[in-house]
PDB file of C-alpha atoms in Angstrom:
ATOM      1  CA  MET A   1     -37.229  12.057  13.987  1.00 77.00           C
ATOM      2  CA  THR A   2     -34.455  14.043  12.408  1.00 86.00           C
ATOM      3  CA  ALA A   3     -30.837  13.894  13.535  1.00 86.00           C
ATOM      4  CA  GLU A   4     -31.164  17.247  15.311  1.00 85.00           C
ATOM      5  CA  GLU A   5     -34.220  16.081  17.291  1.00 87.00           C
ATOM      6  CA  LYS A   6     -32.440  12.883  18.315  1.00 89.00           C
ATOM      7  CA  ASN A   7     -29.443  14.853  19.517  1.00 89.00           C
ATOM      8  CA  LEU A   8     -31.656  17.227  21.489  1.00 90.00           C
ATOM      9  CA  TYR A   9     -33.413  14.275  23.128  1.00 91.00           C
ATOM     10  CA  LYS A  10     -30.072  12.732  24.158  1.00 91.00           C
ATOM     11  CA  LEU A  11     -28.810  16.063  25.507  1.00 92.00           C
ATOM     12  CA  ARG A  12     -31.933  16.623  27.634  1.00 93.00           C
ATOM     13  CA  LYS A  13     -31.742  13.085  28.949  1.00 93.00           C
ATOM     14  CA  ALA A  14     -28.055  13.510  29.892  1.00 93.00           C
ATOM     15  CA  ARG A  15     -28.718  16.775  31.723  1.00 94.00           C
ATOM     16  CA  LYS A  16     -31.592  15.213  33.678  1.00 94.00           C
ATOM     17  CA  LYS A  17     -29.345  12.302  34.611  1.00 94.00           C
ATOM     18  CA  GLU A  18     -26.652  14.717  35.800  1.00 94.00           C
ATOM     19  CA  GLU A  19     -29.117  16.500  38.051  1.00 94.00           C
ATOM     20  CA  ARG A  20     -30.391  13.216  39.470  1.00 94.00           C
ATOM     21  CA  LEU A  21     -26.851  11.978  40.249  1.00 94.00           C
ATOM     22  CA  VAL A  22     -25.896  15.249  41.937  1.00 94.00           C
ATOM     23  CA  GLU A  23     -28.976  15.034  44.176  1.00 94.00           C
ATOM     24  CA  SER A  24     -28.273  11.412  45.091  1.00 93.00           C
ATOM     25  CA  LEU A  25     -24.670  12.276  45.989  1.00 92.00           C
ATOM     26  CA  LYS A  26     -25.861  15.090  48.240  1.00 92.00           C
ATOM     27  CA  LYS A  27     -28.228  12.716  50.002  1.00 91.00           C
ATOM     28  CA  ILE A  28     -25.628  10.014  50.607  1.00 90.00           C
ATOM     29  CA  GLU A  29     -22.865  12.334  51.849  1.00 85.00           C
ATOM     30  CA  PRO A  30     -22.490  12.259  55.667  1.00 78.00           C
ATOM     31  CA  LYS A  31     -23.184  15.389  57.658  1.00 73.00           C
ATOM     32  CA  GLU A  32     -20.032  17.123  58.841  1.00 64.00           C
ATOM     33  CA  SER A  33     -19.824  17.654  62.587  1.00 54.00           C
ATOM     34  CA  SER A  34     -17.916  20.506  64.162  1.00 48.00           C
ATOM     35  CA  GLU A  35     -16.600  18.251  66.946  1.00 56.00           C
ATOM     36  CA  ILE A  36     -13.604  16.919  65.003  1.00 62.00           C
ATOM     37  CA  ILE A  37     -10.852  19.532  64.914  1.00 68.00           C
ATOM     38  CA  HIS A  38      -7.435  18.615  63.521  1.00 69.00           C
ATOM     39  CA  ASP A  39      -4.465  20.217  65.294  1.00 71.00           C
ATOM     40  CA  PRO A  40      -1.313  18.507  63.957  1.00 79.00           C
ATOM     41  CA  GLU A  41       1.990  18.569  65.810  1.00 84.00           C
ATOM     42  CA  ILE A  42       4.898  20.542  64.427  1.00 87.00           C
ATOM     43  CA  LEU A  43       7.872  18.401  63.376  1.00 90.00           C
ATOM     44  CA  THR A  44      11.439  19.563  62.919  1.00 92.00           C
ATOM     45  CA  PRO A  45      13.150  18.873  59.582  1.00 93.00           C
ATOM     46  CA  GLU A  46      15.307  16.187  61.224  1.00 94.00           C
ATOM     47  CA  GLU A  47      12.241  14.411  62.630  1.00 93.00           C
ATOM     48  CA  HIS A  48      10.418  14.716  59.325  1.00 94.00           C
ATOM     49  CA  PHE A  49      13.370  13.173  57.469  1.00 95.00           C
ATOM     50  CA  PHE A  50      13.759  10.385  60.044  1.00 95.00           C
ATOM     51  CA  PHE A  51      10.070   9.350  60.041  1.00 94.00           C
ATOM     52  CA  LEU A  52       9.903   9.523  56.243  1.00 94.00           C
ATOM     53  CA  LYS A  53      12.944   7.262  55.908  1.00 94.00           C
ATOM     54  CA  MET A  54      11.473   4.845  58.447  1.00 94.00           C
ATOM     55  CA  ALA A  55       8.171   4.746  56.530  1.00 93.00           C
ATOM     56  CA  HIS A  56       9.931   3.833  53.280  1.00 94.00           C
ATOM     57  CA  LYS A  57      11.665   0.938  55.029  1.00 94.00           C
ATOM     58  CA  CYS A  58       8.449  -0.419  56.544  1.00 92.00           C
ATOM     59  CA  LYS A  59       6.178  -2.693  54.481  1.00 91.00           C
ATOM     60  CA  ASN A  60       2.850  -2.080  56.227  1.00 91.00           C
ATOM     61  CA  TYR A  61       0.214  -0.344  54.075  1.00 94.00           C
ATOM     62  CA  VAL A  62      -3.535   0.335  53.881  1.00 95.00           C
ATOM     63  CA  PRO A  63      -5.278   0.084  50.489  1.00 94.00           C
ATOM     64  CA  ILE A  64      -8.035   2.447  49.354  1.00 94.00           C
ATOM     65  CA  GLY A  65     -10.074   1.236  46.373  1.00 91.00           C
ATOM     66  CA  ARG A  66     -13.065   2.575  44.508  1.00 90.00           C
ATOM     67  CA  ARG A  67     -15.093   3.075  47.698  1.00 90.00           C
ATOM     68  CA  GLY A  68     -12.749   5.780  48.927  1.00 90.00           C
ATOM     69  CA  ILE A  69     -12.761   6.702  52.643  1.00 91.00           C
ATOM     70  CA  TYR A  70     -15.196   4.826  54.902  1.00 90.00           C
ATOM     71  CA  GLN A  71     -15.244   3.459  58.438  1.00 88.00           C
ATOM     72  CA  GLY A  72     -13.134   0.384  57.706  1.00 90.00           C
ATOM     73  CA  VAL A  73     -10.204   2.451  56.336  1.00 93.00           C
ATOM     74  CA  ILE A  74      -9.994   4.587  59.503  1.00 92.00           C
ATOM     75  CA  LEU A  75     -10.155   1.508  61.748  1.00 92.00           C
ATOM     76  CA  ASN A  76      -7.437  -0.252  59.719  1.00 93.00           C
ATOM     77  CA  MET A  77      -5.089   2.757  60.029  1.00 94.00           C
ATOM     78  CA  HIS A  78      -5.473   2.878  63.819  1.00 93.00           C
ATOM     79  CA  LEU A  79      -4.743  -0.849  64.030  1.00 92.00           C
ATOM     80  CA  HIS A  80      -1.505  -0.305  62.075  1.00 94.00           C
ATOM     81  CA  TRP A  81      -0.530   2.600  64.353  1.00 93.00           C
ATOM     82  CA  LYS A  82      -0.893   0.300  67.334  1.00 91.00           C
ATOM     83  CA  LYS A  83       2.510  -1.263  66.492  1.00 91.00           C
ATOM     84  CA  HIS A  84       4.008   1.110  63.886  1.00 93.00           C
ATOM     85  CA  GLN A  85       4.566   4.834  63.995  1.00 93.00           C
ATOM     86  CA  THR A  86       4.019   5.316  60.243  1.00 95.00           C
ATOM     87  CA  VAL A  87       1.711   3.838  57.646  1.00 95.00           C
ATOM     88  CA  LYS A  88       1.482   4.006  53.852  1.00 96.00           C
ATOM     89  CA  VAL A  89      -1.940   4.479  52.280  1.00 96.00           C
ATOM     90  CA  GLU A  90      -2.065   3.286  48.655  1.00 94.00           C
ATOM     91  CA  VAL A  91      -4.812   4.985  46.681  1.00 94.00           C
ATOM     92  CA  LYS A  92      -6.109   3.471  43.409  1.00 86.00           C
ATOM     93  CA  THR A  93      -8.481   4.707  40.672  1.00 85.00           C
ATOM     94  CA  PHE A  94      -8.167   8.359  41.733  1.00 90.00           C
ATOM     95  CA  SER A  95      -6.557  11.401  40.115  1.00 91.00           C
ATOM     96  CA  PRO A  96      -3.633  13.265  41.811  1.00 92.00           C
ATOM     97  CA  ASP A  97      -5.924  16.118  42.898  1.00 92.00           C
ATOM     98  CA  GLU A  98      -8.355  13.650  44.450  1.00 92.00           C
ATOM     99  CA  VAL A  99      -5.449  11.945  46.226  1.00 94.00           C
ATOM    100  CA  LYS A 100      -4.533  15.264  47.876  1.00 94.00           C
ATOM    101  CA  GLY A 101      -8.141  15.667  49.068  1.00 93.00           C
ATOM    102  CA  ILE A 102      -8.143  12.124  50.454  1.00 94.00           C
ATOM    103  CA  ALA A 103      -4.882  12.860  52.353  1.00 94.00           C
ATOM    104  CA  ALA A 104      -6.393  15.967  53.979  1.00 92.00           C
ATOM    105  CA  GLU A 105      -9.569  14.062  54.909  1.00 91.00           C
ATOM    106  CA  LEU A 106      -7.571  11.195  56.450  1.00 93.00           C
ATOM    107  CA  ALA A 107      -5.501  13.630  58.517  1.00 91.00           C
ATOM    108  CA  ARG A 108      -8.703  15.279  59.806  1.00 88.00           C
ATOM    109  CA  LEU A 109     -10.454  11.989  60.640  1.00 89.00           C
ATOM    110  CA  THR A 110      -7.503  10.136  62.199  1.00 89.00           C
ATOM    111  CA  GLY A 111      -5.543  12.999  63.735  1.00 87.00           C
ATOM    112  CA  GLY A 112      -2.312  11.921  61.988  1.00 91.00           C
ATOM    113  CA  ILE A 113       0.307  13.940  60.103  1.00 93.00           C
ATOM    114  CA  VAL A 114       0.841  13.701  56.350  1.00 94.00           C
ATOM    115  CA  LEU A 115       4.582  13.367  55.707  1.00 95.00           C
ATOM    116  CA  ASP A 116       4.589  13.045  51.913  1.00 94.00           C
ATOM    117  CA  ILE A 117       2.652  11.878  48.835  1.00 94.00           C
ATOM    118  CA  HIS A 118       4.951   9.463  47.006  1.00 92.00           C
ATOM    119  CA  GLU A 119       4.509   8.880  43.246  1.00 90.00           C
ATOM    120  CA  GLU A 120       1.098  10.652  43.356  1.00 90.00           C
ATOM    121  CA  ASN A 121      -0.686   7.553  44.678  1.00 92.00           C
ATOM    122  CA  THR A 122       0.912   6.689  48.042  1.00 95.00           C
ATOM    123  CA  ILE A 123       0.200   8.773  51.157  1.00 96.00           C
ATOM    124  CA  ILE A 124       2.776   8.437  53.988  1.00 96.00           C
ATOM    125  CA  MET A 125       1.291   9.329  57.417  1.00 95.00           C
ATOM    126  CA  TYR A 126       2.760   9.606  60.920  1.00 95.00           C
ATOM    127  CA  ARG A 127       0.587   8.917  64.011  1.00 92.00           C
ATOM    128  CA  GLY A 128       2.073  11.682  66.204  1.00 89.00           C
ATOM    129  CA  LYS A 129       4.339  11.884  69.236  1.00 87.00           C
ATOM    130  CA  ASN A 130       1.710  11.630  71.976  1.00 84.00           C
ATOM    131  CA  TYR A 131      -0.426   8.992  70.242  1.00 88.00           C
ATOM    132  CA  CYS A 132      -2.719   6.754  72.276  1.00 88.00           C
ATOM    133  CA  GLN A 133      -5.276   4.310  70.939  1.00 85.00           C
ATOM    134  CA  PRO A 134      -8.635   6.117  70.828  1.00 85.00           C
ATOM    135  CA  PRO A 135     -11.976   4.592  71.811  1.00 85.00           C
ATOM    136  CA  THR A 136     -14.116   2.685  69.345  1.00 79.00           C
ATOM    137  CA  GLU A 137     -16.260   5.692  68.512  1.00 76.00           C
ATOM    138  CA  ILE A 138     -13.193   7.560  67.287  1.00 76.00           C
ATOM    139  CA  MET A 139     -11.655   4.537  65.551  1.00 82.00           C
ATOM    140  CA  SER A 140     -14.906   4.100  63.551  1.00 79.00           C
ATOM    141  CA  PRO A 141     -16.366   7.607  63.359  1.00 81.00           C
ATOM    142  CA  ARG A 142     -20.001   8.025  62.507  1.00 77.00           C
ATOM    143  CA  VAL A 143     -19.288  10.873  60.140  1.00 79.00           C
ATOM    144  CA  THR A 144     -17.846   8.375  57.681  1.00 85.00           C
ATOM    145  CA  LEU A 145     -19.860   6.148  55.348  1.00 88.00           C
ATOM    146  CA  SER A 146     -20.451   2.467  55.757  1.00 88.00           C
ATOM    147  CA  ARG A 147     -19.062  -0.065  53.304  1.00 89.00           C
ATOM    148  CA  LYS A 148     -22.325  -0.347  51.317  1.00 91.00           C
ATOM    149  CA  LYS A 149     -22.974   3.385  51.143  1.00 91.00           C
ATOM    150  CA  ALA A 150     -19.357   3.996  50.068  1.00 92.00           C
ATOM    151  CA  LEU A 151     -19.884   1.599  47.153  1.00 92.00           C
ATOM    152  CA  ASP A 152     -23.097   3.393  46.146  1.00 93.00           C
ATOM    153  CA  LYS A 153     -21.285   6.707  46.335  1.00 92.00           C
ATOM    154  CA  SER A 154     -18.533   5.417  44.037  1.00 92.00           C
ATOM    155  CA  LYS A 155     -21.160   4.295  41.503  1.00 93.00           C
ATOM    156  CA  TYR A 156     -22.850   7.704  41.524  1.00 94.00           C
ATOM    157  CA  ARG A 157     -19.493   9.427  41.213  1.00 92.00           C
ATOM    158  CA  ASP A 158     -18.445   7.312  38.199  1.00 92.00           C
ATOM    159  CA  GLY A 159     -21.812   7.873  36.503  1.00 94.00           C
ATOM    160  CA  LEU A 160     -21.596  11.621  37.030  1.00 94.00           C
ATOM    161  CA  ARG A 161     -18.087  11.662  35.587  1.00 92.00           C
ATOM    162  CA  ALA A 162     -19.222   9.814  32.437  1.00 93.00           C
ATOM    163  CA  VAL A 163     -22.283  12.059  31.938  1.00 94.00           C
ATOM    164  CA  ARG A 164     -20.195  15.214  32.267  1.00 93.00           C
ATOM    165  CA  LYS A 165     -17.868  13.910  29.542  1.00 94.00           C
ATOM    166  CA  GLN A 166     -20.795  13.114  27.236  1.00 92.00           C
ATOM    167  CA  ILE A 167     -22.646  16.460  27.509  1.00 93.00           C
ATOM    168  CA  PRO A 168     -19.974  18.597  25.736  1.00 93.00           C
ATOM    169  CA  ARG A 169     -19.778  16.077  22.907  1.00 93.00           C
ATOM    170  CA  LEU A 170     -23.559  16.182  22.378  1.00 91.00           C
ATOM    171  CA  GLU A 171     -23.560  19.993  22.443  1.00 92.00           C
ATOM    172  CA  GLN A 172     -20.834  20.085  19.800  1.00 91.00           C
ATOM    173  CA  GLU A 173     -22.745  17.669  17.554  1.00 90.00           C
ATOM    174  CA  LEU A 174     -25.897  19.785  17.948  1.00 88.00           C
ATOM    175  CA  GLU A 175     -24.030  22.927  16.890  1.00 90.00           C
ATOM    176  CA  LEU A 176     -22.689  21.155  13.814  1.00 89.00           C
ATOM    177  CA  LEU A 177     -26.168  19.961  12.817  1.00 87.00           C
ATOM    178  CA  ARG A 178     -27.593  23.460  13.195  1.00 85.00           C
ATOM    179  CA  ALA A 179     -24.772  24.925  11.122  1.00 87.00           C
ATOM    180  CA  GLN A 180     -25.473  22.374   8.377  1.00 84.00           C
ATOM    181  CA  ALA A 181     -29.183  23.193   8.470  1.00 82.00           C
ATOM    182  CA  GLU A 182     -28.418  26.886   7.961  1.00 82.00           C
ATOM    183  CA  ARG A 183     -26.590  26.105   4.733  1.00 77.00           C
ATOM    184  CA  PRO A 184     -28.933  23.784   2.801  1.00 69.00           C
ATOM    185  CA  ALA A 185     -28.435  25.546  -0.519  1.00 57.00           C
ATOM    186  CA  GLU A 186     -24.673  25.173  -0.367  1.00 60.00           C
ATOM    187  CA  ASN A 187     -25.012  21.510   0.460  1.00 58.00           C
ATOM    188  CA  LYS A 188     -27.425  20.997  -2.450  1.00 59.00           C
ATOM    189  CA  THR A 189     -25.073  22.705  -4.877  1.00 61.00           C
ATOM    190  CA  GLU A 190     -22.222  20.582  -3.590  1.00 61.00           C
ATOM    191  CA  LEU A 191     -24.333  17.454  -4.064  1.00 61.00           C
ATOM    192  CA  VAL A 192     -25.245  18.513  -7.601  1.00 59.00           C
ATOM    193  CA  GLU A 193     -21.610  19.156  -8.396  1.00 66.00           C
ATOM    194  CA  ASP A 194     -20.640  15.777  -6.984  1.00 64.00           C
ATOM    195  CA  THR A 195     -23.307  14.060  -9.104  1.00 68.00           C
ATOM    196  CA  LYS A 196     -22.116  15.948 -12.188  1.00 67.00           C
ATOM    197  CA  VAL A 197     -18.550  14.919 -11.537  1.00 66.00           C
ATOM    198  CA  ALA A 198     -19.676  11.315 -11.097  1.00 65.00           C
ATOM    199  CA  ASP A 199     -21.663  11.461 -14.368  1.00 65.00           C
ATOM    200  CA  ASP A 200     -18.691  12.974 -16.196  1.00 66.00           C
ATOM    201  CA  ASP A 201     -16.481  10.217 -14.887  1.00 64.00           C
ATOM    202  CA  LYS A 202     -18.993   7.593 -16.058  1.00 61.00           C
ATOM    203  CA  ASN A 203     -19.280   9.216 -19.512  1.00 63.00           C
ATOM    204  CA  ALA A 204     -15.528   9.426 -19.831  1.00 62.00           C
ATOM    205  CA  HIS A 205     -15.250   5.790 -18.869  1.00 60.00           C
ATOM    206  CA  LEU A 206     -17.909   4.835 -21.432  1.00 62.00           C
ATOM    207  CA  GLY A 207     -16.166   6.938 -24.104  1.00 57.00           C
ATOM    208  CA  VAL A 208     -12.878   5.251 -23.412  1.00 54.00           C
ATOM    209  CA  SER A 209     -14.521   1.825 -23.629  1.00 60.00           C
ATOM    210  CA  SER A 210     -16.250   2.730 -26.939  1.00 62.00           C
ATOM    211  CA  LEU A 211     -12.972   4.015 -28.374  1.00 59.00           C
ATOM    212  CA  GLN A 212     -11.296   0.796 -27.339  1.00 61.00           C
ATOM    213  CA  MET A 213     -14.043  -1.205 -29.085  1.00 69.00           C
ATOM    214  CA  GLU A 214     -13.715   0.884 -32.262  1.00 65.00           C
ATOM    215  CA  ASN A 215      -9.959   0.531 -32.246  1.00 60.00           C
ATOM    216  CA  SER A 216     -10.252  -3.225 -31.795  1.00 64.00           C
ATOM    217  CA  SER A 217     -12.755  -3.477 -34.698  1.00 70.00           C
ATOM    218  CA  ARG A 218     -10.482  -1.365 -36.899  1.00 66.00           C
ATOM    219  CA  LEU A 219      -7.533  -3.559 -36.043  1.00 61.00           C
ATOM    220  CA  LYS A 220      -9.541  -6.627 -36.984  1.00 66.00           C
ATOM    221  CA  GLU A 221     -10.503  -5.069 -40.343  1.00 70.00           C
ATOM    222  CA  ILE A 222      -6.893  -4.086 -41.045  1.00 64.00           C
ATOM    223  CA  ILE A 223      -5.708  -7.602 -40.227  1.00 64.00           C
ATOM    224  CA  GLU A 224      -8.349  -9.131 -42.523  1.00 69.00           C
ATOM    225  CA  ARG A 225      -7.393  -6.758 -45.344  1.00 68.00           C
ATOM    226  CA  ALA A 226      -3.732  -7.562 -44.856  1.00 58.00           C
ATOM    227  CA  GLU A 227      -4.500 -11.285 -45.052  1.00 59.00           C
ATOM    228  CA  ASP A 228      -6.534 -10.730 -48.262  1.00 62.00           C
ATOM    229  CA  CYS A 229      -3.708  -8.667 -49.756  1.00 56.00           C
ATOM    230  CA  VAL A 230      -1.226 -11.384 -48.871  1.00 47.00           C
ATOM    231  CA  ASP A 231      -3.419 -13.966 -50.612  1.00 55.00           C
ATOM    232  CA  ASP A 232      -3.821 -11.714 -53.703  1.00 54.00           C
ATOM    233  CA  GLU A 233      -0.100 -11.063 -53.817  1.00 51.00           C
ATOM    234  CA  SER A 234       0.625 -14.773 -53.609  1.00 52.00           C
ATOM    235  CA  ASN A 235      -1.847 -15.424 -56.441  1.00 54.00           C
ATOM    236  CA  THR A 236      -0.428 -12.613 -58.565  1.00 52.00           C
ATOM    237  CA  GLU A 237       3.101 -13.833 -57.888  1.00 49.00           C
ATOM    238  CA  LEU A 238       2.100 -17.303 -59.024  1.00 49.00           C
ATOM    239  CA  GLY A 239       0.433 -15.825 -62.128  1.00 54.00           C
ATOM    240  CA  ILE A 240       3.467 -13.670 -62.900  1.00 50.00           C
ATOM    241  CA  GLU A 241       5.767 -16.644 -62.453  1.00 50.00           C
ATOM    242  CA  SER A 242       3.626 -18.722 -64.821  1.00 54.00           C
ATOM    243  CA  ASP A 243       3.460 -15.830 -67.330  1.00 51.00           C
ATOM    244  CA  SER A 244       7.198 -15.309 -67.102  1.00 51.00           C
ATOM    245  CA  GLU A 245       7.702 -19.020 -67.700  1.00 52.00           C
ATOM    246  CA  ASP A 246       5.411 -18.842 -70.750  1.00 52.00           C
ATOM    247  CA  LEU A 247       7.237 -15.799 -72.074  1.00 48.00           C
ATOM    248  CA  SER A 248      10.577 -17.490 -71.501  1.00 51.00           C
ATOM    249  CA  ASP A 249       9.285 -20.544 -73.363  1.00 51.00           C
ATOM    250  CA  ILE A 250       8.085 -18.344 -76.228  1.00 48.00           C
ATOM    251  CA  PHE A 251      11.361 -16.465 -76.487  1.00 47.00           C
ATOM    252  CA  GLU A 252      13.311 -19.697 -76.159  1.00 47.00           C
ATOM    253  CA  THR A 253      11.351 -21.211 -79.039  1.00 48.00           C
ATOM    254  CA  ASP A 254      11.886 -18.038 -81.083  1.00 46.00           C
ATOM    255  CA  SER A 255      15.557 -18.016 -80.259  1.00 47.00           C
ATOM    256  CA  GLU A 256      15.800 -21.669 -81.241  1.00 47.00           C
ATOM    257  CA  THR A 257      14.075 -21.113 -84.575  1.00 46.00           C
ATOM    258  CA  GLU A 258      16.050 -17.994 -85.482  1.00 47.00           C
ATOM    259  CA  PRO A 259      19.441 -19.693 -85.844  1.00 46.00           C
ATOM    260  CA  GLU A 260      17.896 -22.372 -88.026  1.00 47.00           C
ATOM    261  CA  ASP A 261      16.479 -19.659 -90.292  1.00 47.00           C
ATOM    262  CA  LYS A 262      19.782 -17.888 -90.292  1.00 45.00           C
ATOM    263  CA  ALA A 263      21.576 -21.101 -90.975  1.00 44.00           C
ATOM    264  CA  GLY A 264      19.242 -21.698 -93.861  1.00 45.00           C
ATOM    265  CA  ASP A 265      19.648 -18.172 -95.206  1.00 47.00           C
ATOM    266  CA  ASN A 266      23.399 -17.944 -94.838  1.00 48.00           C
ATOM    267  CA  LEU A 267      25.611 -17.305 -97.830  1.00 46.00           C
ATOM    268  CA  TYR A 268      22.660 -17.138-100.264  1.00 47.00           C
ATOM    269  CA  LEU A 269      23.356 -20.646-101.471  1.00 49.00           C
ATOM    270  CA  ASP A 270      20.057 -20.779-103.266  1.00 52.00           C
ATOM    271  CA  ALA A 271      21.189 -17.867-105.427  1.00 49.00           C
ATOM    272  CA  VAL A 272      24.336 -19.733-106.422  1.00 50.00           C
ATOM    273  CA  ASP A 273      22.255 -22.445-107.966  1.00 53.00           C
ATOM    274  CA  LYS A 274      20.785 -19.922-110.327  1.00 49.00           C
ATOM    275  CA  PHE A 275      24.145 -19.122-111.838  1.00 49.00           C
ATOM    276  CA  PRO A 276      24.616 -20.918-115.144  1.00 50.00           C
ATOM    277  CA  ALA A 277      26.530 -24.129-114.976  1.00 48.00           C
ATOM    278  CA  HIS A 278      29.845 -24.429-116.687  1.00 46.00           C
ATOM    279  CA  SER A 279      28.867 -25.311-120.149  1.00 45.00           C
ATOM    280  CA  GLY A 280      30.041 -24.472-123.530  1.00 47.00           C
ATOM    281  CA  GLU A 281      27.343 -21.845-123.906  1.00 48.00           C
ATOM    282  CA  GLU A 282      27.950 -18.243-122.807  1.00 51.00           C
ATOM    283  CA  PRO A 283      25.252 -15.640-122.276  1.00 50.00           C
ATOM    284  CA  GLU A 284      24.881 -12.864-124.693  1.00 55.00           C
ATOM    285  CA  ASP A 285      24.903 -10.048-122.050  1.00 62.00           C
ATOM    286  CA  PHE A 286      26.316 -10.931-118.659  1.00 64.00           C
ATOM    287  CA  GLU A 287      25.069  -7.767-116.888  1.00 69.00           C
ATOM    288  CA  ASP A 288      21.476  -8.403-117.911  1.00 72.00           C
ATOM    289  CA  HIS A 289      21.833 -11.917-116.666  1.00 68.00           C
ATOM    290  CA  LEU A 290      22.990 -10.698-113.192  1.00 71.00           C
ATOM    291  CA  ARG A 291      20.103  -8.283-112.934  1.00 74.00           C
ATOM    292  CA  GLN A 292      17.666 -11.035-113.750  1.00 76.00           C
ATOM    293  CA  ILE A 293      19.165 -13.234-111.034  1.00 75.00           C
ATOM    294  CA  SER A 294      18.867 -10.491-108.362  1.00 72.00           C
ATOM    295  CA  MET A 295      15.236  -9.827-109.297  1.00 78.00           C
ATOM    296  CA  ASP A 296      14.438 -13.515-109.074  1.00 74.00           C
ATOM    297  CA  SER A 297      16.073 -13.770-105.648  1.00 70.00           C
ATOM    298  CA  ARG A 298      14.085 -10.786-104.324  1.00 70.00           C
ATOM    299  CA  ASN A 299      10.823 -12.235-105.568  1.00 68.00           C
ATOM    300  CA  ALA A 300      11.670 -15.561-104.012  1.00 65.00           C
ATOM    301  CA  ARG A 301      12.377 -13.900-100.631  1.00 62.00           C
ATOM    302  CA  THR A 302       9.081 -12.022-100.559  1.00 57.00           C
ATOM    303  CA  GLU A 303       7.169 -15.169-101.475  1.00 56.00           C
ATOM    304  CA  LYS A 304       9.024 -17.087 -98.779  1.00 52.00           C
ATOM    305  CA  HIS A 305       8.224 -14.516 -96.061  1.00 51.00           C
ATOM    306  CA  LEU A 306       4.568 -14.401 -97.070  1.00 48.00           C
ATOM    307  CA  SER A 307       4.252 -18.158 -97.135  1.00 47.00           C
ATOM    308  CA  THR A 308       5.981 -18.785 -93.749  1.00 46.00           C
ATOM    309  CA  PRO A 309       3.800 -19.061 -90.643  1.00 47.00           C
ATOM    310  CA  ASN A 310       6.348 -17.165 -88.400  1.00 49.00           C
ATOM    311  CA  LEU A 311       4.413 -13.901 -88.780  1.00 49.00           C
ATOM    312  CA  ASP A 312       1.332 -15.379 -87.086  1.00 63.00           C
ATOM    313  CA  GLU A 313       3.371 -16.673 -84.116  1.00 69.00           C
ATOM    314  CA  VAL A 314       4.969 -13.258 -83.559  1.00 64.00           C
ATOM    315  CA  ASP A 315       1.581 -11.587 -83.535  1.00 71.00           C
ATOM    316  CA  ARG A 316       0.338 -14.096 -80.983  1.00 72.00           C
ATOM    317  CA  MET A 317       3.409 -13.477 -78.833  1.00 74.00           C
ATOM    318  CA  PHE A 318       2.800  -9.704 -78.746  1.00 72.00           C
ATOM    319  CA  LEU A 319      -0.911 -10.152 -78.017  1.00 78.00           C
ATOM    320  CA  ARG A 320      -0.149 -12.455 -75.104  1.00 77.00           C
ATOM    321  CA  ALA A 321       2.423 -10.030 -73.699  1.00 79.00           C
ATOM    322  CA  ALA A 322      -0.116  -7.183 -73.896  1.00 78.00           C
ATOM    323  CA  SER A 323      -2.732  -9.239 -72.020  1.00 79.00           C
ATOM    324  CA  LEU A 324      -0.197 -10.076 -69.281  1.00 80.00           C
ATOM    325  CA  LEU A 325       0.642  -6.385 -68.872  1.00 79.00           C
ATOM    326  CA  LYS A 326      -3.052  -5.530 -68.484  1.00 76.00           C
ATOM    327  CA  LYS A 327      -3.434  -8.188 -65.776  1.00 77.00           C
ATOM    328  CA  LYS A 328      -0.471  -6.779 -63.856  1.00 73.00           C
ATOM    329  CA  ARG A 329      -1.892  -3.250 -63.974  1.00 74.00           C
ATOM    330  CA  ARG A 330      -5.222  -4.449 -62.558  1.00 65.00           C
TER     331      ARG A 330
END
């Protein structure tokens, strides 16, 4: 069964129940007799005010519950009027309009006068000027219901009230279902759009998660590269420090050897030895002798430079410096 069929079934059932309750109420209602005629006395405003004030001071009352008006309520009111002129009837579980109907019915059945309806649930009644206690047939009229039938009537009345509240709600739901059935295409398109939106949201979520994974992997790679670069830099710094120490050692050794060479070459003392000693002999041509000395000194210098191993050390120094520069560039 579809939702529309279920709603139709409930609506038909509620309408049948309403008809059944109305029929049962008609059966249980007593037949009205034309014998009871209510002819209330006319009260002056002063009398009305006096009896109303007296009723508010008195504490006697008659309760009316869910059963409503039945034989026991009428009998109880007449028993109160035996000693009191007024009586208060407290009505419960009834609406203000129903309370007004109950007041009119009580005045017709008892022959009293309704003075006022206080706070919409309390009926104040006066027995009348020429009141005398009626016979038992009037105190418990047959036109009223018995206690049991009054209870059954209250049950039927409550059920009818609930069914009449439910029928409009079911009719409204049925109209909504029919309106939805007339627009199936629109509903389908809306469902498709909703599914598309949901899929787009899922894809966007997955894309964001994939981007986050890629970013995390890239960060890891960058961190690893940075660590490798730090290690390489530390190694290169150590190598540069060692190379700089070697170069400093080389230049220190060169600087230490240079002053010794200079000290040895200062003042050309070896050339002085070549001058002739002071003897009795004098050279024939002094200028030729000086020229010969200078030539000998030059030849000695060239032989000295060729024979010294300092040239090989200098070459090694430059070769080592060139290799260190190549390593730095790499």
